[in-house]
Amino acid sequence: MKQSSNTETTKQLEQAWKKFDKGDFAGAEKLFSAICEEEEENPEALHGLAGAYLRRKDFNNALETLDKLEELNAKDAKAIHLRGLTYGADDSLEEAIEDLEKATSLYDDPFEAYLDLGGAFLVQKDFVRAAQCFEKCINIDGKCNEAWTGKALVAWYNKELKAALEYLNIALKINPKHLLALLLKTEILLETGKKSDAEKEVKKILAIQPDIFKSSARDEDKDDDEDDDFDKDEDAYRSEDDEIEEFELDD
């Protein structure tokens, strides 16, 4: 098999990662694939290729590539972690949790894996284990606003609204523009009858994303137009997750 020179491969990888960082995942996939055709066992190219597949929602090829990375190195924490995220994006939560738990045992610094594992448990509604993961993140880095927001989500689901607000205030002190934290805080303020305080949070949200509520309204109007000829059960397709932004499993 033809082997590319180290210099040539390095340049190709740099070009591929530049496309990846710019969001050109199709272009990145093409370049990473070309490198893998030349060097089937190039870990960096395989990682990049799997990441490009994931961003393009080509989950089958992403999983196949990540399986190959595990065959090359069973202790490749990054590959196991990314495979967990891929399973999660493909709604295979059990497999996602299995890989994310494995990744926490492989990393020297398992912070990101614990954060994503907490998110997976949160989606699964296993609030006890979700809270444990977020707490581990906070013990590692107390200034992680995502972990504090995760704790707030757990408290909110458990109807512990006072605790949820306390955690959200910590998260927003760390990052005042964290949209999920602002949205959840607004929801809790409305639930507790603090309308004027909620309006202040809405102003902050609109300053960050002016069309956020317009987009939601357009989606609702579209759904109404499509269903005009039917008697519908308004709660038939709702879940308790509908009021908040989906918790992110990606890096």
mmCIF file of C-alpha atoms in Angstrom:
data_model
loop_
_atom_site.group_PDB
_atom_site.id
_atom_site.type_symbol
_atom_site.label_atom_id
_atom_site.label_comp_id
_atom_site.label_asym_id
_atom_site.label_seq_id
_atom_site.Cartn_x
_atom_site.Cartn_y
_atom_site.Cartn_z
ATOM 1 C CA MET A 1 0.000 0.000 0.000
ATOM 2 C CA LYS A 2 1.247 3.467 -0.831
ATOM 3 C CA GLN A 3 2.280 5.478 2.225
ATOM 4 C CA SER A 4 2.108 9.286 2.184
ATOM 5 C CA SER A 5 5.112 11.154 3.467
ATOM 6 C CA ASN A 6 4.796 12.592 6.965
ATOM 7 C CA THR A 7 4.966 16.139 5.587
ATOM 8 C CA GLU A 8 2.272 15.491 3.001
ATOM 9 C CA THR A 9 -0.008 13.808 5.509
ATOM 10 C CA THR A 10 0.477 16.622 8.008
ATOM 11 C CA LYS A 11 -0.552 19.197 5.395
ATOM 12 C CA GLN A 12 -3.602 17.145 4.412
ATOM 13 C CA LEU A 13 -4.638 16.817 8.059
ATOM 14 C CA GLU A 14 -4.251 20.551 8.617
ATOM 15 C CA GLN A 15 -6.443 21.270 5.601
ATOM 16 C CA ALA A 16 -9.042 18.752 6.745
ATOM 17 C CA TRP A 17 -9.211 20.195 10.260
ATOM 18 C CA LYS A 18 -9.515 23.737 8.892
ATOM 19 C CA LYS A 19 -12.576 22.669 6.903
ATOM 20 C CA PHE A 20 -13.929 20.870 9.957
ATOM 21 C CA ASP A 21 -13.471 23.933 12.179
ATOM 22 C CA LYS A 22 -15.245 26.097 9.598
ATOM 23 C CA GLY A 23 -18.229 23.731 9.541
ATOM 24 C CA ASP A 24 -17.493 22.328 6.097
ATOM 25 C CA PHE A 25 -18.016 18.759 7.231
ATOM 26 C CA ALA A 26 -18.542 17.378 3.724
ATOM 27 C CA GLY A 27 -15.201 18.842 2.642
ATOM 28 C CA ALA A 28 -13.511 17.587 5.806
ATOM 29 C CA GLU A 29 -14.965 14.117 5.293
ATOM 30 C CA LYS A 30 -13.568 14.010 1.762
ATOM 31 C CA LEU A 31 -10.057 14.973 2.892
ATOM 32 C CA PHE A 32 -10.006 12.659 5.915
ATOM 33 C CA SER A 33 -11.268 9.820 3.713
ATOM 34 C CA ALA A 34 -8.463 10.418 1.228
ATOM 35 C CA ILE A 35 -5.881 10.167 4.005
ATOM 36 C CA CYS A 36 -7.470 6.959 5.314
ATOM 37 C CA GLU A 37 -7.334 5.428 1.833
ATOM 38 C CA GLU A 38 -3.590 6.001 1.866
ATOM 39 C CA GLU A 39 -3.046 5.124 5.522
ATOM 40 C CA GLU A 40 -5.802 2.884 6.825
ATOM 41 C CA GLU A 41 -4.527 3.020 10.406
ATOM 42 C CA ASN A 42 -3.967 6.756 10.771
ATOM 43 C CA PRO A 43 -5.681 7.501 14.135
ATOM 44 C CA GLU A 44 -5.974 11.257 13.661
ATOM 45 C CA ALA A 45 -7.564 10.897 10.233
ATOM 46 C CA LEU A 46 -9.975 8.269 11.560
ATOM 47 C CA HIS A 47 -10.928 10.525 14.454
ATOM 48 C CA GLY A 48 -11.554 13.389 12.065
ATOM 49 C CA LEU A 49 -13.515 11.208 9.676
ATOM 50 C CA ALA A 50 -15.719 9.884 12.488
ATOM 51 C CA GLY A 51 -16.325 13.434 13.697
ATOM 52 C CA ALA A 52 -17.297 14.588 10.197
ATOM 53 C CA TYR A 53 -19.664 11.650 9.805
ATOM 54 C CA LEU A 54 -21.246 12.499 13.156
ATOM 55 C CA ARG A 55 -21.751 16.159 12.270
ATOM 56 C CA ARG A 56 -23.424 15.065 9.030
ATOM 57 C CA LYS A 57 -25.657 12.656 10.967
ATOM 58 C CA ASP A 58 -24.184 9.671 9.134
ATOM 59 C CA PHE A 59 -24.259 7.624 12.307
ATOM 60 C CA ASN A 60 -23.641 4.195 10.764
ATOM 61 C CA ASN A 61 -20.373 5.235 9.124
ATOM 62 C CA ALA A 62 -19.355 7.163 12.238
ATOM 63 C CA LEU A 63 -19.870 4.083 14.417
ATOM 64 C CA GLU A 64 -18.033 1.845 11.947
ATOM 65 C CA THR A 65 -15.060 4.226 11.953
ATOM 66 C CA LEU A 66 -15.030 4.451 15.744
ATOM 67 C CA ASP A 67 -15.176 0.667 16.043
ATOM 68 C CA LYS A 68 -12.078 0.557 13.859
ATOM 69 C CA LEU A 69 -10.341 3.000 16.195
ATOM 70 C CA GLU A 70 -11.191 0.817 19.177
ATOM 71 C CA GLU A 71 -9.715 -2.185 17.354
ATOM 72 C CA LEU A 72 -6.497 -0.209 16.881
ATOM 73 C CA ASN A 73 -6.432 0.898 20.521
ATOM 74 C CA ALA A 74 -8.960 -0.424 23.035
ATOM 75 C CA LYS A 75 -7.954 2.332 25.468
ATOM 76 C CA ASP A 76 -8.548 5.218 23.076
ATOM 77 C CA ALA A 77 -10.663 7.331 25.434
ATOM 78 C CA LYS A 78 -11.423 9.964 22.804
ATOM 79 C CA ALA A 79 -12.781 7.367 20.362
ATOM 80 C CA ILE A 80 -14.920 5.681 23.031
ATOM 81 C CA HIS A 81 -16.200 9.078 24.149
ATOM 82 C CA LEU A 82 -17.062 10.103 20.586
ATOM 83 C CA ARG A 83 -18.801 6.784 19.989
ATOM 84 C CA GLY A 84 -20.891 7.435 23.095
ATOM 85 C CA LEU A 85 -21.896 10.815 21.684
ATOM 86 C CA THR A 86 -22.725 9.188 18.359
ATOM 87 C CA TYR A 87 -24.977 6.621 20.022
ATOM 88 C CA GLY A 88 -26.619 9.438 21.952
ATOM 89 C CA ALA A 89 -27.250 11.459 18.793
ATOM 90 C CA ASP A 90 -28.780 8.339 17.263
ATOM 91 C CA ASP A 91 -31.115 7.941 20.281
ATOM 92 C CA SER A 92 -29.382 4.771 21.476
ATOM 93 C CA LEU A 93 -29.097 5.853 25.104
ATOM 94 C CA GLU A 94 -28.090 2.544 26.656
ATOM 95 C CA GLU A 95 -25.151 2.180 24.283
ATOM 96 C CA ALA A 96 -24.266 5.844 24.772
ATOM 97 C CA ILE A 97 -24.168 5.490 28.539
ATOM 98 C CA GLU A 98 -22.077 2.311 28.325
ATOM 99 C CA ASP A 99 -19.431 4.050 26.214
ATOM 100 C CA LEU A 100 -19.460 7.285 28.218
ATOM 101 C CA GLU A 101 -19.002 5.353 31.464
ATOM 102 C CA LYS A 102 -16.113 3.503 29.870
ATOM 103 C CA ALA A 103 -14.596 6.793 28.715
ATOM 104 C CA THR A 104 -14.644 8.184 32.272
ATOM 105 C CA SER A 105 -12.421 5.279 33.335
ATOM 106 C CA LEU A 106 -9.979 5.777 30.457
ATOM 107 C CA TYR A 107 -9.332 9.506 30.572
ATOM 108 C CA ASP A 108 -6.692 11.011 32.838
ATOM 109 C CA ASP A 109 -9.089 13.962 33.105
ATOM 110 C CA PRO A 110 -12.652 12.576 32.790
ATOM 111 C CA PHE A 111 -14.372 15.971 33.145
ATOM 112 C CA GLU A 112 -15.917 16.167 29.656
ATOM 113 C CA ALA A 113 -16.978 12.518 29.739
ATOM 114 C CA TYR A 114 -18.737 13.021 33.082
ATOM 115 C CA LEU A 115 -20.471 16.126 31.739
ATOM 116 C CA ASP A 116 -21.795 14.243 28.702
ATOM 117 C CA LEU A 117 -22.674 11.215 30.832
ATOM 118 C CA GLY A 118 -24.707 13.482 33.093
ATOM 119 C CA GLY A 119 -26.530 14.773 30.046
ATOM 120 C CA ALA A 120 -27.280 11.226 28.902
ATOM 121 C CA PHE A 121 -28.657 10.275 32.317
ATOM 122 C CA LEU A 122 -30.710 13.471 32.273
ATOM 123 C CA VAL A 123 -32.288 12.546 28.943
ATOM 124 C CA GLN A 124 -32.926 9.056 30.310
ATOM 125 C CA LYS A 125 -34.553 10.713 33.355
ATOM 126 C CA ASP A 126 -32.173 8.950 35.727
ATOM 127 C CA PHE A 127 -31.886 12.056 37.863
ATOM 128 C CA VAL A 128 -29.891 10.519 40.708
ATOM 129 C CA ARG A 129 -27.023 9.427 38.484
ATOM 130 C CA ALA A 130 -27.254 12.637 36.417
ATOM 131 C CA ALA A 131 -26.798 14.700 39.584
ATOM 132 C CA GLN A 132 -23.842 12.531 40.626
ATOM 133 C CA CYS A 133 -22.101 13.154 37.296
ATOM 134 C CA PHE A 134 -22.646 16.917 37.425
ATOM 135 C CA GLU A 135 -21.391 16.978 41.003
ATOM 136 C CA LYS A 136 -18.214 15.174 39.922
ATOM 137 C CA CYS A 137 -17.729 17.821 37.231
ATOM 138 C CA ILE A 138 -18.156 20.598 39.774
ATOM 139 C CA ASN A 139 -15.656 18.908 42.102
ATOM 140 C CA ILE A 140 -13.165 18.954 39.220
ATOM 141 C CA ASP A 141 -14.033 22.458 38.003
ATOM 142 C CA GLY A 142 -16.406 24.529 40.113
ATOM 143 C CA LYS A 143 -16.572 27.193 37.393
ATOM 144 C CA CYS A 144 -18.293 24.968 34.819
ATOM 145 C CA ASN A 145 -21.602 26.691 34.092
ATOM 146 C CA GLU A 146 -22.874 23.667 32.143
ATOM 147 C CA ALA A 147 -22.496 21.434 35.200
ATOM 148 C CA TRP A 148 -24.325 23.916 37.430
ATOM 149 C CA THR A 149 -27.075 24.166 34.820
ATOM 150 C CA GLY A 150 -27.244 20.367 34.741
ATOM 151 C CA LYS A 151 -27.725 20.342 38.519
ATOM 152 C CA ALA A 152 -30.438 22.969 38.093
ATOM 153 C CA LEU A 153 -32.233 20.819 35.514
ATOM 154 C CA VAL A 154 -32.213 17.861 37.888
ATOM 155 C CA ALA A 155 -33.598 20.032 40.693
ATOM 156 C CA TRP A 156 -36.251 21.459 38.353
ATOM 157 C CA TYR A 157 -37.394 18.002 37.271
ATOM 158 C CA ASN A 158 -37.600 17.053 40.954
ATOM 159 C CA LYS A 159 -39.714 20.176 41.686
ATOM 160 C CA GLU A 160 -36.956 21.634 43.868
ATOM 161 C CA LEU A 161 -37.396 25.109 42.417
ATOM 162 C CA LYS A 162 -35.503 27.054 45.073
ATOM 163 C CA ALA A 163 -32.428 24.866 44.659
ATOM 164 C CA ALA A 164 -32.733 25.057 40.869
ATOM 165 C CA LEU A 165 -32.687 28.873 40.998
ATOM 166 C CA GLU A 166 -29.643 28.828 43.270
ATOM 167 C CA TYR A 167 -27.739 26.614 40.835
ATOM 168 C CA LEU A 168 -28.833 28.722 37.861
ATOM 169 C CA ASN A 169 -27.664 31.919 39.540
ATOM 170 C CA ILE A 170 -24.242 30.331 39.999
ATOM 171 C CA ALA A 171 -24.207 29.216 36.347
ATOM 172 C CA LEU A 172 -25.199 32.682 35.144
ATOM 173 C CA LYS A 173 -22.627 34.361 37.361
ATOM 174 C CA ILE A 174 -20.029 32.258 35.543
ATOM 175 C CA ASN A 175 -21.560 32.853 32.108
ATOM 176 C CA PRO A 176 -24.325 35.506 31.987
ATOM 177 C CA LYS A 177 -25.121 34.603 28.373
ATOM 178 C CA HIS A 178 -25.751 30.879 28.874
ATOM 179 C CA LEU A 179 -29.023 30.595 26.960
ATOM 180 C CA LEU A 180 -30.247 27.326 28.471
ATOM 181 C CA ALA A 181 -29.743 28.661 31.991
ATOM 182 C CA LEU A 182 -31.607 31.871 31.135
ATOM 183 C CA LEU A 183 -34.496 29.961 29.579
ATOM 184 C CA LEU A 184 -34.806 27.624 32.536
ATOM 185 C CA LYS A 185 -34.609 30.495 35.013
ATOM 186 C CA THR A 186 -37.392 32.289 33.133
ATOM 187 C CA GLU A 187 -39.522 29.144 33.226
ATOM 188 C CA ILE A 188 -39.050 28.771 36.983
ATOM 189 C CA LEU A 189 -39.798 32.447 37.643
ATOM 190 C CA LEU A 190 -43.035 32.106 35.696
ATOM 191 C CA GLU A 191 -43.917 28.918 37.574
ATOM 192 C CA THR A 192 -43.429 30.715 40.880
ATOM 193 C CA GLY A 193 -45.492 33.747 39.850
ATOM 194 C CA LYS A 194 -42.577 36.189 39.532
ATOM 195 C CA LYS A 195 -43.683 37.665 36.226
ATOM 196 C CA SER A 196 -41.726 40.941 36.451
ATOM 197 C CA ASP A 197 -38.488 39.057 37.191
ATOM 198 C CA ALA A 198 -39.218 36.677 34.312
ATOM 199 C CA GLU A 199 -39.647 39.659 31.965
ATOM 200 C CA LYS A 200 -36.150 40.859 32.900
ATOM 201 C CA GLU A 201 -34.739 37.465 31.941
ATOM 202 C CA VAL A 202 -36.655 37.507 28.655
ATOM 203 C CA LYS A 203 -34.964 40.812 27.775
ATOM 204 C CA LYS A 204 -31.582 39.179 28.376
ATOM 205 C CA ILE A 205 -32.563 36.230 26.183
ATOM 206 C CA LEU A 206 -33.712 38.504 23.349
ATOM 207 C CA ALA A 207 -30.468 40.457 23.539
ATOM 208 C CA ILE A 208 -28.618 37.211 22.851
ATOM 209 C CA GLN A 209 -31.002 35.679 20.302
ATOM 210 C CA PRO A 210 -33.609 38.214 19.132
ATOM 211 C CA ASP A 211 -35.668 35.790 17.056
ATOM 212 C CA ILE A 212 -35.792 32.895 19.526
ATOM 213 C CA PHE A 213 -39.463 33.275 20.390
ATOM 214 C CA LYS A 214 -40.436 34.268 16.843
ATOM 215 C CA SER A 215 -38.970 31.002 15.566
ATOM 216 C CA SER A 216 -41.010 29.057 18.114
ATOM 217 C CA ALA A 217 -44.148 30.949 17.141
ATOM 218 C CA ARG A 218 -43.595 30.245 13.436
ATOM 219 C CA ASP A 219 -43.196 26.553 14.148
ATOM 220 C CA GLU A 220 -46.419 26.513 16.160
ATOM 221 C CA ASP A 221 -48.305 28.375 13.417
ATOM 222 C CA LYS A 222 -47.047 25.895 10.842
ATOM 223 C CA ASP A 223 -48.220 22.976 12.960
ATOM 224 C CA ASP A 224 -51.626 24.617 13.407
ATOM 225 C CA ASP A 225 -52.029 25.095 9.637
ATOM 226 C CA GLU A 226 -51.140 21.487 8.949
ATOM 227 C CA ASP A 227 -53.631 20.172 11.523
ATOM 228 C CA ASP A 228 -56.633 22.430 10.817
ATOM 229 C CA ASP A 229 -58.696 19.561 9.399
ATOM 230 C CA PHE A 230 -58.193 17.304 12.405
ATOM 231 C CA ASP A 231 -59.393 17.181 15.987
ATOM 232 C CA LYS A 232 -56.108 16.934 17.837
ATOM 233 C CA ASP A 233 -55.066 16.084 21.345
ATOM 234 C CA GLU A 234 -52.748 18.961 22.230
ATOM 235 C CA ASP A 235 -50.804 16.832 24.732
ATOM 236 C CA ALA A 236 -50.502 13.731 22.569
ATOM 237 C CA TYR A 237 -46.995 14.473 21.322
ATOM 238 C CA ARG A 238 -45.637 16.450 24.240
ATOM 239 C CA SER A 239 -43.145 15.389 26.846
ATOM 240 C CA GLU A 240 -41.894 17.137 29.944
ATOM 241 C CA ASP A 241 -38.781 18.071 27.955
ATOM 242 C CA ASP A 242 -40.691 20.328 25.569
ATOM 243 C CA GLU A 243 -40.378 23.435 27.711
ATOM 244 C CA ILE A 244 -36.590 23.548 27.670
ATOM 245 C CA GLU A 245 -33.795 23.358 25.162
ATOM 246 C CA GLU A 246 -32.412 19.861 24.587
ATOM 247 C CA PHE A 247 -29.383 19.161 26.741
ATOM 248 C CA GLU A 248 -26.311 19.093 24.368
ATOM 249 C CA LEU A 249 -24.098 15.703 24.297
ATOM 250 C CA ASP A 250 -21.625 17.135 21.957
ATOM 251 C CA ASP A 251 -18.316 18.597 22.797
#
